[in-house]
Amino acid sequence: MVEQLHNVLHVFYDATQYFSSAAPNLAQVIPAMDLIDEHLNDNILNLNLHPAIQIALSMAKRLLNRYYSRTDVAPAYRIAMILHPRHKLGYFKDLNWELEWIENAKLAVYNEFATHYQEYGTGIGAIAGGGASRNDNTSTTGTGKNMFANMPALAKINDTAVTNELDHYLKQPREDAGDNALKWWYDHHTVYPCLSRMARDYLSIPATSVDAERVFSKGRILHPHTRNRLSAKSTRASLMVHFWSKLGLVRDADFERAVKTTDSTMDKPTDTRPTAMAQ
């Protein structure tokens, strides 16, 4: 029975380890819950397992479904999924999700984009009449009109062209961006100037609060009761050096040079006498 429990509970151990890292974002939550749900379903129907384990797994699935239903009232989960170039709408279609749910998810993305992000740029072909030649703009000189009044830069923005960014993105084939979807959007920000801003906002949301709690814990270690006079600037700088060094962004030579510069500044004698005495 212990061996059976070990095999059954391994999925929860892997999920805990994965989501305790800094990599997962909101787009990984629903696929992970789907994977856990599939694992539970398979084992609930496994007649080789002890009946008590099967009953416990049924209760676990009921609890999972309760949390799963909460993603329906939080559009951020669906938006992040669709903005991930590996998933888009194809993920839900592959799993045979209800068409109504898929349409609602798509509508949530369009509403969010139109409400908060299309103002950041003009998008793909956003200038109305963008295909007009330069001669078309200067041909008004013979009619007495000011040629500068018809500049393309002052042309009316075509709102439908702005949403074409989202249309264009969803029509393209899915791409395997791995776990680094943010890099994919950075590489394509010239193609999707507005949509890339929205993607960066949603795909930078962590899947759990573990990473944020880890920062607070390190701050407490850096800021014990015996060092409570550190300024906010010093605390922030120390934490940044810590994380940058773990990412390999701080070279040892640079760190040693900074320490030597600080030491030489602190060791330099200063004249603290009043001005009159110093003269």
PDB file of C-alpha atoms in Angstrom:
ATOM      1  CA  MET A   1       0.000   0.000   0.000  1.00  0.00           C
ATOM      2  CA  VAL A   2       2.888   2.366   0.771  1.00  0.00           C
ATOM      3  CA  GLU A   3       4.379   1.675  -2.643  1.00  0.00           C
ATOM      4  CA  GLN A   4       1.036   2.396  -4.276  1.00  0.00           C
ATOM      5  CA  LEU A   5       0.796   5.685  -2.401  1.00  0.00           C
ATOM      6  CA  HIS A   6       4.297   6.624  -3.516  1.00  0.00           C
ATOM      7  CA  ASN A   7       3.417   6.124  -7.173  1.00  0.00           C
ATOM      8  CA  VAL A   8       0.126   7.977  -6.863  1.00  0.00           C
ATOM      9  CA  LEU A   9       1.461  10.972  -4.937  1.00  0.00           C
ATOM     10  CA  HIS A  10       4.505  11.459  -7.144  1.00  0.00           C
ATOM     11  CA  VAL A  11       2.551  13.790  -9.438  1.00  0.00           C
ATOM     12  CA  PHE A  12       1.927  16.181  -6.535  1.00  0.00           C
ATOM     13  CA  TYR A  13       5.609  16.156  -5.610  1.00  0.00           C
ATOM     14  CA  ASP A  14       6.614  16.986  -9.175  1.00  0.00           C
ATOM     15  CA  ALA A  15       4.005  19.754  -9.358  1.00  0.00           C
ATOM     16  CA  THR A  16       5.234  21.270  -6.094  1.00  0.00           C
ATOM     17  CA  GLN A  17       8.849  21.241  -7.239  1.00  0.00           C
ATOM     18  CA  TYR A  18       8.003  22.689 -10.638  1.00  0.00           C
ATOM     19  CA  PHE A  19       5.839  25.534  -9.392  1.00  0.00           C
ATOM     20  CA  SER A  20       8.286  26.372  -6.613  1.00  0.00           C
ATOM     21  CA  SER A  21      10.819  27.460  -9.224  1.00  0.00           C
ATOM     22  CA  ALA A  22      10.958  30.891 -10.813  1.00  0.00           C
ATOM     23  CA  ALA A  23      10.096  29.723 -14.345  1.00  0.00           C
ATOM     24  CA  PRO A  24       6.339  28.936 -14.354  1.00  0.00           C
ATOM     25  CA  ASN A  25       3.875  31.692 -15.141  1.00  0.00           C
ATOM     26  CA  LEU A  26       0.107  31.887 -15.314  1.00  0.00           C
ATOM     27  CA  ALA A  27      -0.019  30.100 -18.678  1.00  0.00           C
ATOM     28  CA  GLN A  28       1.233  26.864 -17.089  1.00  0.00           C
ATOM     29  CA  VAL A  29      -1.505  26.619 -14.452  1.00  0.00           C
ATOM     30  CA  ILE A  30      -4.347  25.159 -16.529  1.00  0.00           C
ATOM     31  CA  PRO A  31      -2.150  22.609 -18.382  1.00  0.00           C
ATOM     32  CA  ALA A  32      -0.729  21.469 -15.038  1.00  0.00           C
ATOM     33  CA  MET A  33      -4.211  21.043 -13.563  1.00  0.00           C
ATOM     34  CA  ASP A  34      -5.238  19.080 -16.657  1.00  0.00           C
ATOM     35  CA  LEU A  35      -2.251  16.786 -16.184  1.00  0.00           C
ATOM     36  CA  ILE A  36      -3.090  16.210 -12.515  1.00  0.00           C
ATOM     37  CA  ASP A  37      -6.736  15.583 -13.399  1.00  0.00           C
ATOM     38  CA  GLU A  38      -5.735  12.980 -15.987  1.00  0.00           C
ATOM     39  CA  HIS A  39      -3.450  11.285 -13.460  1.00  0.00           C
ATOM     40  CA  LEU A  40      -6.233  11.149 -10.870  1.00  0.00           C
ATOM     41  CA  ASN A  41      -8.762   9.775 -13.348  1.00  0.00           C
ATOM     42  CA  ASP A  42      -6.434   6.984 -14.436  1.00  0.00           C
ATOM     43  CA  ASN A  43      -5.707   5.915 -10.874  1.00  0.00           C
ATOM     44  CA  ILE A  44      -9.305   6.158  -9.668  1.00  0.00           C
ATOM     45  CA  LEU A  45     -10.197   3.539 -12.281  1.00  0.00           C
ATOM     46  CA  ASN A  46      -7.180   1.381 -11.454  1.00  0.00           C
ATOM     47  CA  LEU A  47      -8.627  -1.713  -9.765  1.00  0.00           C
ATOM     48  CA  ASN A  48      -5.159  -2.813  -8.665  1.00  0.00           C
ATOM     49  CA  LEU A  49      -5.021   0.021  -6.140  1.00  0.00           C
ATOM     50  CA  HIS A  50      -6.248  -0.329  -2.582  1.00  0.00           C
ATOM     51  CA  PRO A  51      -9.907   0.804  -2.231  1.00  0.00           C
ATOM     52  CA  ALA A  52      -8.930   3.369   0.404  1.00  0.00           C
ATOM     53  CA  ILE A  53      -6.505   4.976  -2.059  1.00  0.00           C
ATOM     54  CA  GLN A  54      -9.169   5.082  -4.757  1.00  0.00           C
ATOM     55  CA  ILE A  55     -11.583   6.818  -2.388  1.00  0.00           C
ATOM     56  CA  ALA A  56      -8.904   9.323  -1.358  1.00  0.00           C
ATOM     57  CA  LEU A  57      -8.139  10.063  -5.010  1.00  0.00           C
ATOM     58  CA  SER A  58     -11.835  10.678  -5.691  1.00  0.00           C
ATOM     59  CA  MET A  59     -11.896  13.247  -2.895  1.00  0.00           C
ATOM     60  CA  ALA A  60      -8.719  14.832  -4.263  1.00  0.00           C
ATOM     61  CA  LYS A  61     -10.301  15.127  -7.697  1.00  0.00           C
ATOM     62  CA  ARG A  62     -13.354  16.805  -6.177  1.00  0.00           C
ATOM     63  CA  LEU A  63     -11.099  19.366  -4.511  1.00  0.00           C
ATOM     64  CA  LEU A  64      -9.147  19.888  -7.737  1.00  0.00           C
ATOM     65  CA  ASN A  65     -12.372  20.551  -9.637  1.00  0.00           C
ATOM     66  CA  ARG A  66     -13.336  23.172  -7.063  1.00  0.00           C
ATOM     67  CA  TYR A  67     -10.115  25.086  -7.677  1.00  0.00           C
ATOM     68  CA  TYR A  68     -10.381  24.481 -11.416  1.00  0.00           C
ATOM     69  CA  SER A  69     -13.776  26.162 -11.519  1.00  0.00           C
ATOM     70  CA  ARG A  70     -12.260  29.296 -10.010  1.00  0.00           C
ATOM     71  CA  THR A  71     -10.175  29.824 -13.145  1.00  0.00           C
ATOM     72  CA  ASP A  72     -13.442  30.444 -15.003  1.00  0.00           C
ATOM     73  CA  VAL A  73     -14.101  33.624 -13.032  1.00  0.00           C
ATOM     74  CA  ALA A  74     -10.540  34.906 -13.471  1.00  0.00           C
ATOM     75  CA  PRO A  75     -10.006  35.858 -17.145  1.00  0.00           C
ATOM     76  CA  ALA A  76      -6.252  36.237 -16.595  1.00  0.00           C
ATOM     77  CA  TYR A  77      -5.741  32.473 -16.790  1.00  0.00           C
ATOM     78  CA  ARG A  78      -7.437  32.193 -20.172  1.00  0.00           C
ATOM     79  CA  ILE A  79      -5.775  35.327 -21.521  1.00  0.00           C
ATOM     80  CA  ALA A  80      -2.322  34.097 -20.531  1.00  0.00           C
ATOM     81  CA  MET A  81      -3.005  30.724 -22.154  1.00  0.00           C
ATOM     82  CA  ILE A  82      -4.082  32.251 -25.459  1.00  0.00           C
ATOM     83  CA  LEU A  83      -1.160  34.679 -25.500  1.00  0.00           C
ATOM     84  CA  HIS A  84       1.301  31.812 -25.146  1.00  0.00           C
ATOM     85  CA  PRO A  85       2.467  31.038 -28.723  1.00  0.00           C
ATOM     86  CA  ARG A  86       2.540  27.316 -27.960  1.00  0.00           C
ATOM     87  CA  HIS A  87      -1.101  27.177 -26.838  1.00  0.00           C
ATOM     88  CA  LYS A  88      -3.273  29.908 -28.375  1.00  0.00           C
ATOM     89  CA  LEU A  89      -6.787  28.513 -28.927  1.00  0.00           C
ATOM     90  CA  GLY A  90      -5.446  25.203 -30.193  1.00  0.00           C
ATOM     91  CA  TYR A  91      -4.807  23.835 -26.719  1.00  0.00           C
ATOM     92  CA  PHE A  92      -8.488  23.965 -25.809  1.00  0.00           C
ATOM     93  CA  LYS A  93      -9.549  22.530 -29.160  1.00  0.00           C
ATOM     94  CA  ASP A  94      -7.098  19.640 -28.817  1.00  0.00           C
ATOM     95  CA  LEU A  95      -8.688  18.691 -25.494  1.00  0.00           C
ATOM     96  CA  ASN A  96     -12.206  18.998 -26.934  1.00  0.00           C
ATOM     97  CA  TRP A  97     -13.274  21.806 -24.645  1.00  0.00           C
ATOM     98  CA  GLU A  98     -16.782  23.144 -25.117  1.00  0.00           C
ATOM     99  CA  LEU A  99     -17.076  25.591 -28.006  1.00  0.00           C
ATOM    100  CA  GLU A 100     -18.907  28.108 -25.812  1.00  0.00           C
ATOM    101  CA  TRP A 101     -16.038  28.137 -23.308  1.00  0.00           C
ATOM    102  CA  ILE A 102     -13.490  28.649 -26.093  1.00  0.00           C
ATOM    103  CA  GLU A 103     -15.505  31.534 -27.548  1.00  0.00           C
ATOM    104  CA  ASN A 104     -15.792  33.151 -24.111  1.00  0.00           C
ATOM    105  CA  ALA A 105     -12.034  32.864 -23.641  1.00  0.00           C
ATOM    106  CA  LYS A 106     -11.435  34.415 -27.054  1.00  0.00           C
ATOM    107  CA  LEU A 107     -13.880  37.226 -26.282  1.00  0.00           C
ATOM    108  CA  ALA A 108     -12.066  37.950 -23.009  1.00  0.00           C
ATOM    109  CA  VAL A 109      -8.790  38.420 -24.890  1.00  0.00           C
ATOM    110  CA  TYR A 110     -10.355  40.733 -27.468  1.00  0.00           C
ATOM    111  CA  ASN A 111     -12.106  42.833 -24.823  1.00  0.00           C
ATOM    112  CA  GLU A 112      -8.960  43.230 -22.745  1.00  0.00           C
ATOM    113  CA  PHE A 113      -6.898  44.117 -25.798  1.00  0.00           C
ATOM    114  CA  ALA A 114      -9.399  46.659 -27.106  1.00  0.00           C
ATOM    115  CA  THR A 115      -9.910  48.239 -23.684  1.00  0.00           C
ATOM    116  CA  HIS A 116      -6.351  48.623 -22.434  1.00  0.00           C
ATOM    117  CA  TYR A 117      -3.757  47.941 -25.130  1.00  0.00           C
ATOM    118  CA  GLN A 118      -4.717  49.023 -28.633  1.00  0.00           C
ATOM    119  CA  GLU A 119      -3.971  52.648 -27.697  1.00  0.00           C
ATOM    120  CA  TYR A 120      -0.250  51.859 -27.437  1.00  0.00           C
ATOM    121  CA  GLY A 121       0.278  51.802 -31.193  1.00  0.00           C
ATOM    122  CA  THR A 122      -1.256  51.605 -34.581  1.00  0.00           C
ATOM    123  CA  GLY A 123      -0.679  47.923 -35.228  1.00  0.00           C
ATOM    124  CA  ILE A 124      -0.500  46.117 -38.555  1.00  0.00           C
ATOM    125  CA  GLY A 125      -1.479  48.381 -41.420  1.00  0.00           C
ATOM    126  CA  ALA A 126      -3.246  50.709 -39.024  1.00  0.00           C
ATOM    127  CA  ILE A 127      -3.024  53.856 -41.091  1.00  0.00           C
ATOM    128  CA  ALA A 128      -6.134  54.178 -43.204  1.00  0.00           C
ATOM    129  CA  GLY A 129      -5.184  54.286 -46.869  1.00  0.00           C
ATOM    130  CA  GLY A 130      -1.638  53.291 -45.970  1.00  0.00           C
ATOM    131  CA  GLY A 131      -1.034  52.013 -49.475  1.00  0.00           C
ATOM    132  CA  ALA A 132      -1.382  55.467 -51.023  1.00  0.00           C
ATOM    133  CA  SER A 133       1.702  56.751 -52.792  1.00  0.00           C
ATOM    134  CA  ARG A 134       3.534  59.954 -52.025  1.00  0.00           C
ATOM    135  CA  ASN A 135       2.199  61.483 -55.214  1.00  0.00           C
ATOM    136  CA  ASP A 136      -1.318  61.076 -53.854  1.00  0.00           C
ATOM    137  CA  ASN A 137      -0.399  63.257 -50.854  1.00  0.00           C
ATOM    138  CA  THR A 138       1.178  66.021 -52.917  1.00  0.00           C
ATOM    139  CA  SER A 139      -1.426  66.135 -55.659  1.00  0.00           C
ATOM    140  CA  THR A 140      -3.545  68.554 -53.634  1.00  0.00           C
ATOM    141  CA  THR A 141      -1.119  71.435 -54.196  1.00  0.00           C
ATOM    142  CA  GLY A 142      -2.844  72.361 -57.432  1.00  0.00           C
ATOM    143  CA  THR A 143      -6.190  72.728 -55.673  1.00  0.00           C
ATOM    144  CA  GLY A 144      -4.965  75.312 -53.208  1.00  0.00           C
ATOM    145  CA  LYS A 145      -4.945  72.956 -50.216  1.00  0.00           C
ATOM    146  CA  ASN A 146      -1.967  72.795 -47.902  1.00  0.00           C
ATOM    147  CA  MET A 147       0.037  69.682 -48.785  1.00  0.00           C
ATOM    148  CA  PHE A 148       1.004  69.153 -45.134  1.00  0.00           C
ATOM    149  CA  ALA A 149      -2.635  68.860 -44.072  1.00  0.00           C
ATOM    150  CA  ASN A 150      -2.756  65.471 -45.777  1.00  0.00           C
ATOM    151  CA  MET A 151       0.353  63.883 -44.261  1.00  0.00           C
ATOM    152  CA  PRO A 152       0.134  60.134 -43.510  1.00  0.00           C
ATOM    153  CA  ALA A 153       1.206  60.846 -39.928  1.00  0.00           C
ATOM    154  CA  LEU A 154      -2.006  62.821 -39.431  1.00  0.00           C
ATOM    155  CA  ALA A 155      -4.255  60.274 -41.111  1.00  0.00           C
ATOM    156  CA  LYS A 156      -7.078  58.766 -39.110  1.00  0.00           C
ATOM    157  CA  ILE A 157      -6.243  55.562 -37.291  1.00  0.00           C
ATOM    158  CA  ASN A 158      -8.207  52.565 -38.491  1.00  0.00           C
ATOM    159  CA  ASP A 159      -9.501  50.825 -35.341  1.00  0.00           C
ATOM    160  CA  THR A 160     -10.192  47.579 -37.175  1.00  0.00           C
ATOM    161  CA  ALA A 161      -6.570  47.424 -38.271  1.00  0.00           C
ATOM    162  CA  VAL A 162      -5.441  47.625 -34.664  1.00  0.00           C
ATOM    163  CA  THR A 163      -7.403  44.522 -33.751  1.00  0.00           C
ATOM    164  CA  ASN A 164      -5.869  42.864 -36.789  1.00  0.00           C
ATOM    165  CA  GLU A 165      -2.792  42.335 -34.630  1.00  0.00           C
ATOM    166  CA  LEU A 166      -4.777  39.871 -32.557  1.00  0.00           C
ATOM    167  CA  ASP A 167      -6.461  38.373 -35.615  1.00  0.00           C
ATOM    168  CA  HIS A 168      -3.107  37.905 -37.310  1.00  0.00           C
ATOM    169  CA  TYR A 169      -1.564  36.321 -34.220  1.00  0.00           C
ATOM    170  CA  LEU A 170      -4.382  33.803 -33.757  1.00  0.00           C
ATOM    171  CA  LYS A 171      -4.356  32.823 -37.437  1.00  0.00           C
ATOM    172  CA  GLN A 172      -0.658  31.956 -37.394  1.00  0.00           C
ATOM    173  CA  PRO A 173       0.426  28.374 -36.584  1.00  0.00           C
ATOM    174  CA  ARG A 174       1.399  27.649 -33.019  1.00  0.00           C
ATOM    175  CA  GLU A 175       5.107  27.824 -32.239  1.00  0.00           C
ATOM    176  CA  ASP A 176       7.133  25.937 -29.668  1.00  0.00           C
ATOM    177  CA  ALA A 177       8.421  28.810 -27.554  1.00  0.00           C
ATOM    178  CA  GLY A 178       9.317  26.482 -24.679  1.00  0.00           C
ATOM    179  CA  ASP A 179       9.138  28.048 -21.241  1.00  0.00           C
ATOM    180  CA  ASN A 180      10.428  31.374 -22.536  1.00  0.00           C
ATOM    181  CA  ALA A 181       7.349  32.861 -24.151  1.00  0.00           C
ATOM    182  CA  LEU A 182       8.449  36.346 -23.089  1.00  0.00           C
ATOM    183  CA  LYS A 183      11.512  36.088 -25.319  1.00  0.00           C
ATOM    184  CA  TRP A 184       9.280  35.053 -28.226  1.00  0.00           C
ATOM    185  CA  TRP A 185       7.193  38.176 -27.757  1.00  0.00           C
ATOM    186  CA  TYR A 186      10.292  40.348 -27.506  1.00  0.00           C
ATOM    187  CA  ASP A 187      11.533  38.922 -30.809  1.00  0.00           C
ATOM    188  CA  HIS A 188       8.144  39.669 -32.404  1.00  0.00           C
ATOM    189  CA  HIS A 189       7.399  43.048 -30.816  1.00  0.00           C
ATOM    190  CA  THR A 190       7.850  44.841 -34.142  1.00  0.00           C
ATOM    191  CA  VAL A 191       5.179  42.627 -35.711  1.00  0.00           C
ATOM    192  CA  TYR A 192       2.795  42.991 -32.754  1.00  0.00           C
ATOM    193  CA  PRO A 193       3.645  46.360 -31.135  1.00  0.00           C
ATOM    194  CA  CYS A 194       0.412  46.546 -29.113  1.00  0.00           C
ATOM    195  CA  LEU A 195      -0.237  42.872 -28.473  1.00  0.00           C
ATOM    196  CA  SER A 196       3.327  42.279 -27.281  1.00  0.00           C
ATOM    197  CA  ARG A 197       2.760  44.740 -24.431  1.00  0.00           C
ATOM    198  CA  MET A 198      -0.306  42.826 -23.344  1.00  0.00           C
ATOM    199  CA  ALA A 199       1.539  39.508 -23.598  1.00  0.00           C
ATOM    200  CA  ARG A 200       4.433  40.770 -21.482  1.00  0.00           C
ATOM    201  CA  ASP A 201       2.021  41.934 -18.790  1.00  0.00           C
ATOM    202  CA  TYR A 202       0.142  38.636 -18.558  1.00  0.00           C
ATOM    203  CA  LEU A 203       2.979  36.179 -19.154  1.00  0.00           C
ATOM    204  CA  SER A 204       5.074  37.803 -16.442  1.00  0.00           C
ATOM    205  CA  ILE A 205       2.471  36.945 -13.779  1.00  0.00           C
ATOM    206  CA  PRO A 206       3.935  34.139 -11.628  1.00  0.00           C
ATOM    207  CA  ALA A 207       1.913  30.956 -11.287  1.00  0.00           C
ATOM    208  CA  THR A 208       2.247  30.992  -7.486  1.00  0.00           C
ATOM    209  CA  SER A 209       3.435  33.348  -4.770  1.00  0.00           C
ATOM    210  CA  VAL A 210       6.420  31.116  -3.970  1.00  0.00           C
ATOM    211  CA  ASP A 211       8.936  33.259  -5.833  1.00  0.00           C
ATOM    212  CA  ALA A 212       7.710  36.465  -4.187  1.00  0.00           C
ATOM    213  CA  GLU A 213       7.771  34.823  -0.757  1.00  0.00           C
ATOM    214  CA  ARG A 214      11.334  33.688  -1.436  1.00  0.00           C
ATOM    215  CA  VAL A 215      12.360  37.304  -2.014  1.00  0.00           C
ATOM    216  CA  PHE A 216      10.759  38.355   1.278  1.00  0.00           C
ATOM    217  CA  SER A 217      12.572  35.535   3.075  1.00  0.00           C
ATOM    218  CA  LYS A 218      15.920  36.606   1.660  1.00  0.00           C
ATOM    219  CA  GLY A 219      15.142  40.171   2.636  1.00  0.00           C
ATOM    220  CA  ARG A 220      14.628  39.052   6.234  1.00  0.00           C
ATOM    221  CA  ILE A 221      17.995  37.258   6.179  1.00  0.00           C
ATOM    222  CA  LEU A 222      19.647  40.362   4.758  1.00  0.00           C
ATOM    223  CA  HIS A 223      17.846  42.627   7.203  1.00  0.00           C
ATOM    224  CA  PRO A 224      18.035  40.975  10.653  1.00  0.00           C
ATOM    225  CA  HIS A 225      17.385  42.872  13.864  1.00  0.00           C
ATOM    226  CA  THR A 226      21.092  43.609  14.239  1.00  0.00           C
ATOM    227  CA  ARG A 227      21.227  45.345  10.840  1.00  0.00           C
ATOM    228  CA  ASN A 228      18.009  47.304  10.953  1.00  0.00           C
ATOM    229  CA  ARG A 229      19.614  50.616   9.924  1.00  0.00           C
ATOM    230  CA  LEU A 230      20.129  49.635   6.291  1.00  0.00           C
ATOM    231  CA  SER A 231      18.399  52.050   3.953  1.00  0.00           C
ATOM    232  CA  ALA A 232      15.833  50.941   1.399  1.00  0.00           C
ATOM    233  CA  LYS A 233      18.298  51.748  -1.373  1.00  0.00           C
ATOM    234  CA  SER A 234      21.037  49.580   0.160  1.00  0.00           C
ATOM    235  CA  THR A 235      18.613  46.711   0.755  1.00  0.00           C
ATOM    236  CA  ARG A 236      17.329  46.827  -2.808  1.00  0.00           C
ATOM    237  CA  ALA A 237      20.860  47.009  -4.241  1.00  0.00           C
ATOM    238  CA  SER A 238      22.047  44.051  -2.152  1.00  0.00           C
ATOM    239  CA  LEU A 239      19.107  41.895  -3.228  1.00  0.00           C
ATOM    240  CA  MET A 240      19.654  42.774  -6.879  1.00  0.00           C
ATOM    241  CA  VAL A 241      23.353  41.878  -6.670  1.00  0.00           C
ATOM    242  CA  HIS A 242      22.375  38.557  -5.095  1.00  0.00           C
ATOM    243  CA  PHE A 243      19.965  37.587  -7.871  1.00  0.00           C
ATOM    244  CA  TRP A 244      22.135  38.990 -10.666  1.00  0.00           C
ATOM    245  CA  SER A 245      25.126  37.004  -9.442  1.00  0.00           C
ATOM    246  CA  LYS A 246      23.067  33.780  -9.475  1.00  0.00           C
ATOM    247  CA  LEU A 247      22.157  34.497 -13.093  1.00  0.00           C
ATOM    248  CA  GLY A 248      25.794  35.048 -14.001  1.00  0.00           C
ATOM    249  CA  LEU A 249      25.301  38.753 -14.690  1.00  0.00           C
ATOM    250  CA  VAL A 250      27.870  39.866 -12.103  1.00  0.00           C
ATOM    251  CA  ARG A 251      31.488  38.970 -12.796  1.00  0.00           C
ATOM    252  CA  ASP A 252      33.869  38.346  -9.921  1.00  0.00           C
ATOM    253  CA  ALA A 253      36.306  40.931 -11.291  1.00  0.00           C
ATOM    254  CA  ASP A 254      33.607  43.621 -11.277  1.00  0.00           C
ATOM    255  CA  PHE A 255      32.583  42.734  -7.735  1.00  0.00           C
ATOM    256  CA  GLU A 256      36.185  42.844  -6.463  1.00  0.00           C
ATOM    257  CA  ARG A 257      36.746  46.185  -8.179  1.00  0.00           C
ATOM    258  CA  ALA A 258      33.623  47.637  -6.571  1.00  0.00           C
ATOM    259  CA  VAL A 259      34.680  46.418  -3.112  1.00  0.00           C
ATOM    260  CA  LYS A 260      38.164  47.902  -3.496  1.00  0.00           C
ATOM    261  CA  THR A 261      36.703  51.212  -4.633  1.00  0.00           C
ATOM    262  CA  THR A 262      34.385  51.294  -1.618  1.00  0.00           C
ATOM    263  CA  ASP A 263      37.192  50.389   0.795  1.00  0.00           C
ATOM    264  CA  SER A 264      39.513  53.063  -0.581  1.00  0.00           C
ATOM    265  CA  THR A 265      36.776  55.682  -0.233  1.00  0.00           C
ATOM    266  CA  MET A 266      36.060  54.690   3.370  1.00  0.00           C
ATOM    267  CA  ASP A 267      39.768  54.620   4.330  1.00  0.00           C
ATOM    268  CA  LYS A 268      40.514  58.052   2.882  1.00  0.00           C
ATOM    269  CA  PRO A 269      41.117  60.508   5.795  1.00  0.00           C
ATOM    270  CA  THR A 270      38.914  63.566   5.926  1.00  0.00           C
ATOM    271  CA  ASP A 271      39.584  66.884   7.657  1.00  0.00           C
ATOM    272  CA  THR A 272      36.778  67.348  10.180  1.00  0.00           C
ATOM    273  CA  ARG A 273      38.169  70.571  11.695  1.00  0.00           C
ATOM    274  CA  PRO A 274      36.195  73.800  11.370  1.00  0.00           C
ATOM    275  CA  THR A 275      37.020  75.877   8.298  1.00  0.00           C
ATOM    276  CA  ALA A 276      38.763  78.616  10.282  1.00  0.00           C
ATOM    277  CA  MET A 277      41.069  76.147  12.073  1.00  0.00           C
ATOM    278  CA  ALA A 278      41.868  74.336   8.841  1.00  0.00           C
ATOM    279  CA  GLN A 279      43.097  77.606   7.348  1.00  0.00           C
TER     280      GLN A 279
END
